Short mmCIF file of C-alpha atoms in Angstrom, two decimals:
data_model
loop_
_atom_site.label_atom_id
_atom_site.label_comp_id
_atom_site.label_asym_id
_atom_site.label_seq_id
_atom_site.Cartn_x
_atom_site.Cartn_y
_atom_site.Cartn_z
CA MET A 1 0.00 0.00 0.00
CA LYS A 2 2.82 2.40 0.89
CA ASN A 3 4.57 1.62 -2.43
CA LYS A 4 1.37 2.33 -4.34
CA LYS A 5 0.90 5.69 -2.58
CA ARG A 6 4.54 6.53 -3.25
CA ASN A 7 4.10 5.70 -6.94
CA TYR A 8 1.02 7.94 -7.16
CA ARG A 9 2.88 10.78 -5.51
CA ASN A 10 5.83 10.36 -7.88
CA PHE A 11 3.48 10.26 -10.87
CA PHE A 12 1.73 13.51 -9.94
CA LYS A 13 5.02 15.13 -8.97
CA TRP A 14 6.64 14.38 -12.32
CA THR A 15 3.48 15.29 -14.23
CA GLY A 16 3.28 18.62 -12.42
CA SER A 17 6.97 19.25 -13.00
CA PHE A 18 6.57 18.51 -16.70
CA PHE A 19 3.77 21.03 -17.18
CA PHE A 20 5.51 23.57 -14.93
CA LEU A 21 8.60 23.40 -17.16
CA ALA A 22 6.61 23.10 -20.38
CA LEU A 23 4.86 26.45 -19.96
CA PRO A 24 7.98 28.66 -19.99
CA VAL A 25 9.47 26.55 -22.80
CA VAL A 26 6.35 27.06 -24.93
CA MET A 27 6.37 30.78 -24.14
CA LEU A 28 10.06 31.03 -25.10
CA ILE A 29 9.49 29.17 -28.35
CA SER A 30 6.51 31.39 -29.23
CA ILE A 31 8.69 34.48 -28.67
CA LEU A 32 11.64 33.18 -30.68
CA LEU A 33 9.71 31.71 -33.60
CA PRO A 34 8.42 34.20 -36.18
CA ASP A 35 4.67 34.33 -36.76
CA ARG A 36 3.34 32.33 -39.68
CA SER A 37 1.14 34.20 -42.14
CA PHE A 38 -0.26 31.09 -43.85
CA SER A 39 -0.91 27.49 -42.89
CA GLU A 40 -0.15 25.31 -45.87
CA LYS A 41 -1.65 22.29 -44.16
CA GLU A 42 -4.93 24.05 -43.37
CA ASN A 43 -4.76 26.15 -46.55
CA ARG A 44 -5.78 29.36 -44.82
CA ILE A 45 -4.37 32.69 -43.68
CA LEU A 46 -3.41 32.70 -40.00
CA ALA A 47 -4.30 35.53 -37.65
CA SER A 48 -1.64 38.19 -37.09
CA ARG A 49 -1.00 40.06 -33.85
CA PRO A 50 -3.89 42.53 -33.43
CA LYS A 51 -3.22 46.22 -33.03
CA ILE A 52 -4.26 47.84 -29.77
CA GLY A 53 -7.03 50.42 -30.14
CA ILE A 54 -9.20 52.12 -27.56
CA SER A 55 -12.46 51.19 -29.31
CA GLN A 56 -11.40 47.55 -29.62
CA MET A 57 -10.35 47.41 -25.99
CA LEU A 58 -13.65 48.87 -24.79
CA SER A 59 -15.75 46.58 -27.00
CA GLY A 60 -13.83 43.44 -26.05
CA GLN A 61 -12.88 42.80 -29.68
CA TYR A 62 -9.17 43.06 -28.93
CA GLU A 63 -9.34 40.15 -26.47
CA LYS A 64 -11.19 38.01 -29.03
CA ASN A 65 -8.72 38.87 -31.78
CA TYR A 66 -5.76 38.20 -29.50
CA GLU A 67 -7.17 34.81 -28.50
CA THR A 68 -7.52 33.90 -32.18
CA TYR A 69 -3.96 35.09 -32.80
CA VAL A 70 -2.56 32.95 -29.95
CA ASN A 71 -4.47 29.88 -31.14
CA ASP A 72 -3.23 30.29 -34.72
CA GLN A 73 0.39 30.97 -33.78
CA PHE A 74 0.70 28.37 -31.00
CA PRO A 75 4.00 26.43 -31.35
CA LEU A 76 3.65 23.04 -33.06
CA ARG A 77 -0.02 23.82 -33.70
CA ASP A 78 -0.45 21.08 -36.34
CA PHE A 79 0.95 18.44 -33.96
CA TRP A 80 -1.34 19.46 -31.09
CA VAL A 81 -4.41 19.52 -33.34
CA ALA A 82 -3.72 15.97 -34.51
CA LEU A 83 -2.96 14.80 -30.97
CA LYS A 84 -6.17 16.31 -29.60
CA ALA A 85 -8.25 14.76 -32.40
CA GLY A 86 -6.73 11.34 -31.72
CA THR A 87 -7.42 11.65 -27.99
CA ASP A 88 -10.99 12.81 -28.63
CA ARG A 89 -11.61 9.83 -30.89
CA LEU A 90 -10.65 7.49 -28.06
CA THR A 91 -13.42 9.08 -26.01
CA GLY A 92 -15.93 8.70 -28.84
CA LYS A 93 -15.97 12.33 -29.98
CA VAL A 94 -16.81 12.68 -33.69
CA GLU A 95 -16.67 16.48 -34.15
CA GLU A 96 -13.64 18.76 -34.10
CA ASN A 97 -13.43 22.42 -35.11
CA GLY A 98 -16.71 22.24 -37.00
CA VAL A 99 -15.80 19.03 -38.86
CA TYR A 100 -17.74 15.78 -38.43
CA LEU A 101 -16.07 12.39 -38.67
CA GLY A 102 -18.71 10.60 -40.72
CA LYS A 103 -19.28 7.07 -41.89
CA ASP A 104 -17.22 5.51 -44.68
CA GLY A 105 -14.35 7.84 -43.76
CA TYR A 106 -16.07 11.06 -44.86
CA LEU A 107 -15.13 14.30 -43.15
CA MET A 108 -17.94 16.83 -43.46
CA GLU A 109 -17.89 20.53 -42.70
CA ALA A 110 -20.78 21.59 -40.48
CA PHE A 111 -23.22 24.17 -41.82
CA GLN A 112 -23.77 27.28 -39.73
CA ALA A 113 -26.95 29.22 -40.38
CA PRO A 114 -26.06 32.81 -41.36
CA PRO A 115 -27.26 35.82 -39.38
CA GLN A 116 -30.49 37.00 -41.01
CA GLU A 117 -29.23 40.58 -41.39
CA GLN A 118 -26.12 39.39 -43.22
CA LEU A 119 -28.07 37.05 -45.49
CA SER A 120 -30.63 39.71 -46.31
CA ALA A 121 -27.87 42.15 -47.26
CA THR A 122 -26.36 39.63 -49.71
CA VAL A 123 -29.70 38.68 -51.26
CA ASN A 124 -30.75 42.33 -51.55
CA ALA A 125 -27.49 43.12 -53.34
CA MET A 126 -28.08 40.26 -55.79
CA THR A 127 -31.68 41.24 -56.49
CA ALA A 128 -30.73 44.91 -56.93
CA PHE A 129 -27.97 43.89 -59.35
CA ALA A 130 -30.44 41.71 -61.26
CA LYS A 131 -32.85 44.62 -61.66
CA ARG A 132 -30.09 46.98 -62.82
CA HIS A 133 -28.93 44.44 -65.40
CA SER A 134 -32.19 42.93 -66.60
CA ASP A 135 -30.66 42.79 -70.10
CA LEU A 136 -28.19 40.10 -68.97
CA ASN A 137 -28.86 36.38 -68.68
CA GLN A 138 -28.29 35.66 -65.00
CA TYR A 139 -27.89 32.26 -63.35
CA ALA A 140 -27.10 31.04 -59.85
CA LEU A 141 -25.66 27.65 -58.92
CA ILE A 142 -25.25 27.31 -55.16
CA ALA A 143 -23.95 23.79 -54.63
CA PRO A 144 -24.97 21.92 -51.48
CA ASN A 145 -22.11 20.52 -49.44
CA ALA A 146 -21.45 16.94 -48.41
CA VAL A 147 -23.18 17.60 -45.06
CA SER A 148 -26.40 17.94 -47.06
CA ILE A 149 -26.05 15.40 -49.89
CA LEU A 150 -24.27 12.77 -47.77
CA LYS A 151 -26.25 13.38 -44.59
CA ASP A 152 -26.77 9.62 -44.22
CA ARG A 153 -23.00 9.44 -43.56
CA LEU A 154 -23.16 11.85 -40.64
CA PRO A 155 -22.41 10.36 -37.22
CA ALA A 156 -25.44 9.43 -35.15
CA PHE A 157 -27.18 12.38 -33.46
CA ALA A 158 -24.88 14.94 -35.10
CA PRO A 159 -26.54 18.35 -34.61
CA ALA A 160 -26.03 19.35 -38.24
CA GLN A 161 -28.14 22.23 -39.49
CA ASP A 162 -30.04 21.75 -42.74
CA GLN A 163 -28.91 23.79 -45.75
CA ASN A 164 -32.06 23.15 -47.75
CA PRO A 165 -34.40 25.81 -46.24
CA TYR A 166 -31.79 28.49 -46.93
CA ILE A 167 -31.20 27.29 -50.49
CA ASP A 168 -34.97 27.16 -51.08
CA ALA A 169 -35.45 30.70 -49.79
CA LEU A 170 -32.56 32.01 -51.90
CA LYS A 171 -33.93 30.26 -54.98
CA SER A 172 -37.34 31.87 -54.48
CA SER A 173 -35.90 35.37 -53.97
CA LEU A 174 -33.66 35.20 -57.04
CA GLU A 175 -36.26 33.72 -59.36
CA GLU A 176 -38.64 36.57 -58.47
CA VAL A 177 -36.24 39.04 -60.13
CA GLY A 178 -35.45 36.89 -63.16
CA VAL A 179 -32.32 35.05 -62.04
CA THR A 180 -32.43 31.42 -63.19
CA PHE A 181 -31.56 29.15 -60.29
CA ILE A 182 -29.67 26.00 -61.31
CA ASP A 183 -30.73 23.60 -58.57
CA VAL A 184 -28.27 20.70 -58.66
CA ARG A 185 -29.48 18.99 -55.48
CA ASP A 186 -31.42 16.23 -57.27
CA THR A 187 -28.55 15.63 -59.69
CA LEU A 188 -25.98 15.31 -56.91
CA ASN A 189 -28.30 13.07 -54.87
CA GLU A 190 -28.74 10.83 -57.90
CA HIS A 191 -24.96 10.40 -58.20
CA LYS A 192 -23.97 10.58 -54.53
CA GLU A 193 -22.55 7.04 -54.51
CA GLU A 194 -20.08 7.93 -57.29
CA GLY A 195 -17.48 9.82 -55.27
CA ILE A 196 -18.72 13.35 -55.92
CA TYR A 197 -17.16 14.74 -52.71
CA TYR A 198 -13.70 14.21 -51.29
CA HIS A 199 -13.35 12.30 -48.04
CA THR A 200 -10.85 14.73 -46.49
CA ASP A 201 -11.74 18.02 -48.16
CA HIS A 202 -14.74 20.37 -48.38
CA HIS A 203 -14.74 20.55 -52.19
CA TRP A 204 -16.66 18.44 -54.63
CA THR A 205 -14.53 16.17 -56.80
CA THR A 206 -14.08 16.81 -60.51
CA GLN A 207 -16.69 14.10 -61.06
CA GLY A 208 -19.17 16.02 -58.94
CA ALA A 209 -18.33 19.25 -60.78
CA TYR A 210 -18.89 17.49 -64.12
CA TYR A 211 -22.39 16.34 -63.19
CA ALA A 212 -23.24 19.87 -62.04
CA TYR A 213 -21.83 21.24 -65.30
CA LEU A 214 -24.06 19.00 -67.40
CA GLN A 215 -27.15 20.35 -65.67
CA ALA A 216 -25.89 23.94 -65.88
CA ALA A 217 -25.13 23.54 -69.59
CA ASP A 218 -28.63 22.26 -70.22
CA THR A 219 -30.17 25.18 -68.30
CA MET A 220 -27.94 27.77 -70.01
CA ASN A 221 -28.72 26.38 -73.50
CA LEU A 222 -25.20 25.05 -73.99
CA ASN A 223 -24.58 21.69 -75.61
CA GLY A 224 -22.89 19.91 -72.72
CA GLU A 225 -22.83 16.55 -74.49
CA GLU A 226 -20.92 17.72 -77.57
CA ILE A 227 -17.52 17.12 -75.95
CA SER A 228 -16.58 13.80 -74.36
CA TYR A 229 -14.03 13.66 -71.55
CA GLU A 230 -11.56 11.17 -70.17
CA LYS A 231 -11.06 11.12 -66.41
CA VAL A 232 -7.32 11.11 -65.69
CA PRO A 233 -5.87 10.67 -62.18
CA VAL A 234 -3.07 13.18 -61.56
CA SER A 235 -2.39 12.44 -57.89
CA TYR A 236 -3.03 9.68 -55.38
CA SER A 237 -1.77 11.66 -52.41
CA PHE A 238 -4.36 14.43 -52.09
CA GLN A 239 -5.28 15.34 -48.52
CA GLY A 240 -7.79 18.08 -47.93
CA THR A 241 -8.20 20.95 -45.53
CA LEU A 242 -10.87 19.25 -43.40
CA SER A 243 -8.33 16.64 -42.34
CA ALA A 244 -5.86 19.38 -41.37
CA ARG A 245 -8.44 21.48 -39.55
CA SER A 246 -9.91 18.61 -37.53
CA GLY A 247 -6.90 16.35 -37.10
CA PHE A 248 -9.05 13.41 -38.23
CA ARG A 249 -7.77 10.96 -40.85
CA SER A 250 -4.35 12.60 -40.95
CA GLY A 251 -2.86 9.61 -42.77
CA THR A 252 -5.53 9.32 -45.48
CA LYS A 253 -4.60 10.09 -49.10
CA GLU A 254 -7.04 10.45 -51.98
CA GLU A 255 -7.17 10.47 -55.76
CA LEU A 256 -7.31 13.81 -57.58
CA ASP A 257 -8.57 13.77 -61.17
CA VAL A 258 -8.83 16.05 -64.17
CA PHE A 259 -11.19 15.58 -67.11
CA LEU A 260 -9.42 15.94 -70.45
CA PRO A 261 -11.48 16.59 -73.62
CA GLN A 262 -11.33 13.96 -76.34
CA GLY A 263 -10.94 14.76 -80.03
CA ASP A 264 -10.57 18.23 -81.44
CA SER A 265 -11.36 20.97 -78.97
CA PRO A 266 -10.27 24.60 -78.90
CA SER A 267 -7.39 25.51 -76.60
CA SER A 268 -7.75 28.40 -74.19
CA VAL A 269 -5.48 31.16 -72.94
CA VAL A 270 -5.75 31.83 -69.21
CA ASN A 271 -4.83 35.36 -68.13
CA TYR A 272 -4.22 36.00 -64.44
CA VAL A 273 -5.06 39.69 -64.64
CA GLN A 274 -3.59 40.97 -61.39
CA GLN A 275 -0.40 38.94 -61.75
CA GLN A 276 -0.13 39.87 -65.47
CA LYS A 277 0.61 36.25 -66.26
CA LYS A 278 -0.72 34.13 -69.09
CA THR A 279 -0.73 30.38 -69.58
CA GLY A 280 -2.22 27.87 -71.98
CA SER A 281 -3.60 25.55 -69.32
CA PHE A 282 -6.32 25.53 -66.67
CA TYR A 283 -4.05 23.44 -64.48
CA ALA A 284 -1.05 24.50 -62.39
CA THR A 285 0.70 21.13 -62.22
CA GLU A 286 3.38 22.45 -59.86
CA LYS A 287 0.69 22.43 -57.16
CA LEU A 288 0.73 18.62 -57.22
CA SER A 289 4.00 18.70 -55.30
CA GLU A 290 2.56 20.98 -52.60
CA ARG A 291 0.20 20.48 -49.69
CA ASP A 292 -2.72 22.31 -51.36
CA LYS A 293 -3.17 20.06 -54.37
CA TYR A 294 -6.63 21.45 -55.11
CA GLY A 295 -4.68 24.53 -56.21
CA LEU A 296 -4.07 22.51 -59.38
CA PHE A 297 -7.24 24.13 -60.71
CA PHE A 298 -6.35 27.66 -61.86
CA ASN A 299 -3.51 27.81 -59.34
CA GLY A 300 -5.99 28.49 -56.53
CA ASN A 301 -8.13 31.58 -56.05
CA HIS A 302 -7.38 34.93 -57.68
CA PRO A 303 -9.20 38.27 -57.86
CA GLN A 304 -9.75 38.08 -61.61
CA ILE A 305 -8.98 35.52 -64.30
CA LYS A 306 -9.79 36.00 -67.98
CA ILE A 307 -10.14 32.93 -70.20
CA SER A 308 -10.06 33.40 -73.96
CA THR A 309 -11.10 30.57 -76.28
CA PRO A 310 -11.26 30.80 -80.11
CA VAL A 311 -14.85 29.62 -80.59
CA GLU A 312 -17.37 30.88 -83.13
CA ASP A 313 -19.95 32.09 -80.63
CA ASN A 314 -18.73 35.51 -79.52
CA ARG A 315 -20.24 35.48 -76.04
CA THR A 316 -18.81 36.53 -72.68
CA LEU A 317 -19.63 34.93 -69.33
CA LEU A 318 -18.95 36.57 -65.98
CA VAL A 319 -18.54 34.05 -63.14
CA LEU A 320 -18.81 35.36 -59.57
CA LYS A 321 -17.39 32.50 -57.59
CA ASP A 322 -15.60 30.68 -54.83
CA SER A 323 -13.21 27.75 -55.15
CA TYR A 324 -15.97 25.28 -56.13
CA ALA A 325 -15.98 27.00 -59.52
CA ASN A 326 -12.32 26.23 -60.16
CA SER A 327 -12.93 22.60 -61.11
CA LEU A 328 -16.13 23.34 -63.09
CA VAL A 329 -15.21 26.35 -65.23
CA PRO A 330 -12.88 24.35 -67.57
CA PHE A 331 -16.01 22.54 -68.78
CA LEU A 332 -17.63 25.88 -69.67
CA ALA A 333 -14.64 27.23 -71.61
CA PRO A 334 -15.49 25.61 -75.00
CA HIS A 335 -18.89 27.36 -74.99
CA TYR A 336 -17.70 30.96 -74.63
CA ARG A 337 -15.26 33.23 -76.44
CA THR A 338 -14.47 34.86 -73.09
CA ILE A 339 -15.02 33.89 -69.47
CA ILE A 340 -14.23 36.36 -66.69
CA MET A 341 -13.83 34.74 -63.28
CA VAL A 342 -14.14 37.15 -60.35
CA ASP A 343 -13.68 36.09 -56.74
CA PRO A 344 -15.38 38.82 -54.67
CA ARG A 345 -13.29 37.90 -51.62
CA TYR A 346 -10.21 39.32 -53.33
CA TYR A 347 -11.60 41.60 -56.05
CA TYR A 348 -11.66 45.37 -55.46
CA GLY A 349 -12.27 46.60 -58.98
CA ASN A 350 -15.33 48.22 -60.53
CA LEU A 351 -17.64 45.36 -61.52
CA GLU A 352 -20.01 47.65 -63.45
CA GLU A 353 -17.13 48.94 -65.55
CA LEU A 354 -15.84 45.41 -66.10
CA ILE A 355 -19.24 44.31 -67.44
CA GLN A 356 -19.24 47.19 -69.93
CA VAL A 357 -15.64 46.82 -71.06
CA GLU A 358 -15.85 43.05 -71.55
CA ASN A 359 -19.32 43.20 -73.14
CA VAL A 360 -20.75 40.58 -70.77
CA GLN A 361 -23.96 38.83 -71.82
CA ASP A 362 -24.23 36.07 -69.19
CA VAL A 363 -23.63 36.09 -65.44
CA LEU A 364 -23.23 32.99 -63.29
CA TYR A 365 -23.01 32.89 -59.49
CA LEU A 366 -21.12 29.71 -58.68
CA TYR A 367 -20.57 28.94 -54.99
CA ASN A 368 -20.82 26.16 -52.46
CA ALA A 369 -23.54 26.77 -49.86
CA ASN A 370 -21.24 26.95 -46.84
CA THR A 371 -19.13 29.71 -48.37
CA PHE A 372 -22.06 31.56 -49.92
CA PHE A 373 -24.04 31.80 -46.69
CA SER A 374 -21.04 32.80 -44.57
CA ASP A 375 -19.32 35.27 -46.92
CA THR A 376 -20.01 39.00 -46.93
CA SER A 377 -17.83 40.10 -49.83
CA LEU A 378 -20.39 39.49 -52.59
CA GLU A 379 -22.59 42.29 -51.28
CA MET A 380 -19.73 44.80 -51.58
CA CYS A 381 -18.72 43.54 -55.03
CA LEU A 382 -22.22 43.92 -56.46
CA ALA A 383 -22.83 47.39 -55.04
CA PRO A 384 -22.64 50.35 -57.44
CA GLN A 385 -19.21 51.99 -57.32
CA GLU A 386 -20.43 55.12 -55.51
CA ASN A 387 -21.82 52.94 -52.70
CA GLN A 388 -18.50 51.13 -52.39
CA GLN A 389 -16.64 54.43 -52.06
CA ASP A 390 -19.05 55.65 -49.38
CA GLU A 391 -18.62 52.45 -47.36
CA GLN A 392 -14.84 52.55 -47.69
CA GLN A 393 -14.74 56.17 -46.51
CA GLY A 394 -17.01 55.29 -43.60
CA GLY A 395 -14.71 52.42 -42.67
CA GLN A 396 -11.69 54.71 -42.74
CA GLN A 397 -13.43 57.20 -40.44
CA ASP A 398 -14.28 54.40 -37.98
CA GLU A 399 -10.62 53.43 -37.85
#
């Protein structure tokens, strides 16, 4: 009995000593190591040290921002995330950082219902834009995520919110002002057993994008069946951001495919406008050797990309998009002389001027539901230029 008590005392003594010494070591490392601006594993920008301001201090925002900064810059963050996820799995936990560990190895990003005021602002901006440009053919494809289409793979009793009521409401609002809603939910449900979503990433696969394209082409009066494609694997070591964010399935690798057109098809020139760089391919193959292999498609996200294709039909399509569009737009290229891809999260130009200069006839909103309902940048992008200037000046005064 005495030996057992002594062993317990020694255990707690050494455990306490370890954590007592670990704290100053971690603090020293955090001071010596430079802050990281980007997490390649999580494929996201990391928080930087917030600036101290009186208004932020009084509102409590500084404390929140500083907590986010410490979490993002914590030494060996990736290791601790994976360790915590592994420990949580031993206790039966199947959710980590908003990611569910589903059946059949699927990781699924949870859907968070947007604040009504934020959603209304986005929808109002879209409807106002539609009314201003009633001469344009306008379409919206808001793709449901795996949490919706593969909901039968969710862990038991997962408190996942339903995307469908929000998609239905958006569809109704847009169709009232003449925007054609391309509802791909039935199509994706029909093919959900065919690997249309990655297991470790929040994107749809190229196969999923292709099925959505076929429906979009039919709705937009494009002949989607005129070109046949061959599915070609380009990597067997793809690992997505949901694995990195949650720590789940850290050893899982997946197949990444591209669809190559068969027979004679026009080649395109891809112009990365901001970078002033042109290429003859939709695919940045150097990304296959990096962590973010989904960056293969158009080398990731950019403010503006212009695609020129020598086809007979002299039409121009404007795509307002997130990263879901990157694997679908190559299918649209043979149908348009020009496609302008604009990512409102990074674009600060004059959209009204762009539409005039490029002689746009068709507009397509192409997002996944999680991003669409959480993002606020589309509202700003669609606003008339004078409104944007007023808001920017107001923001500068607040600072």
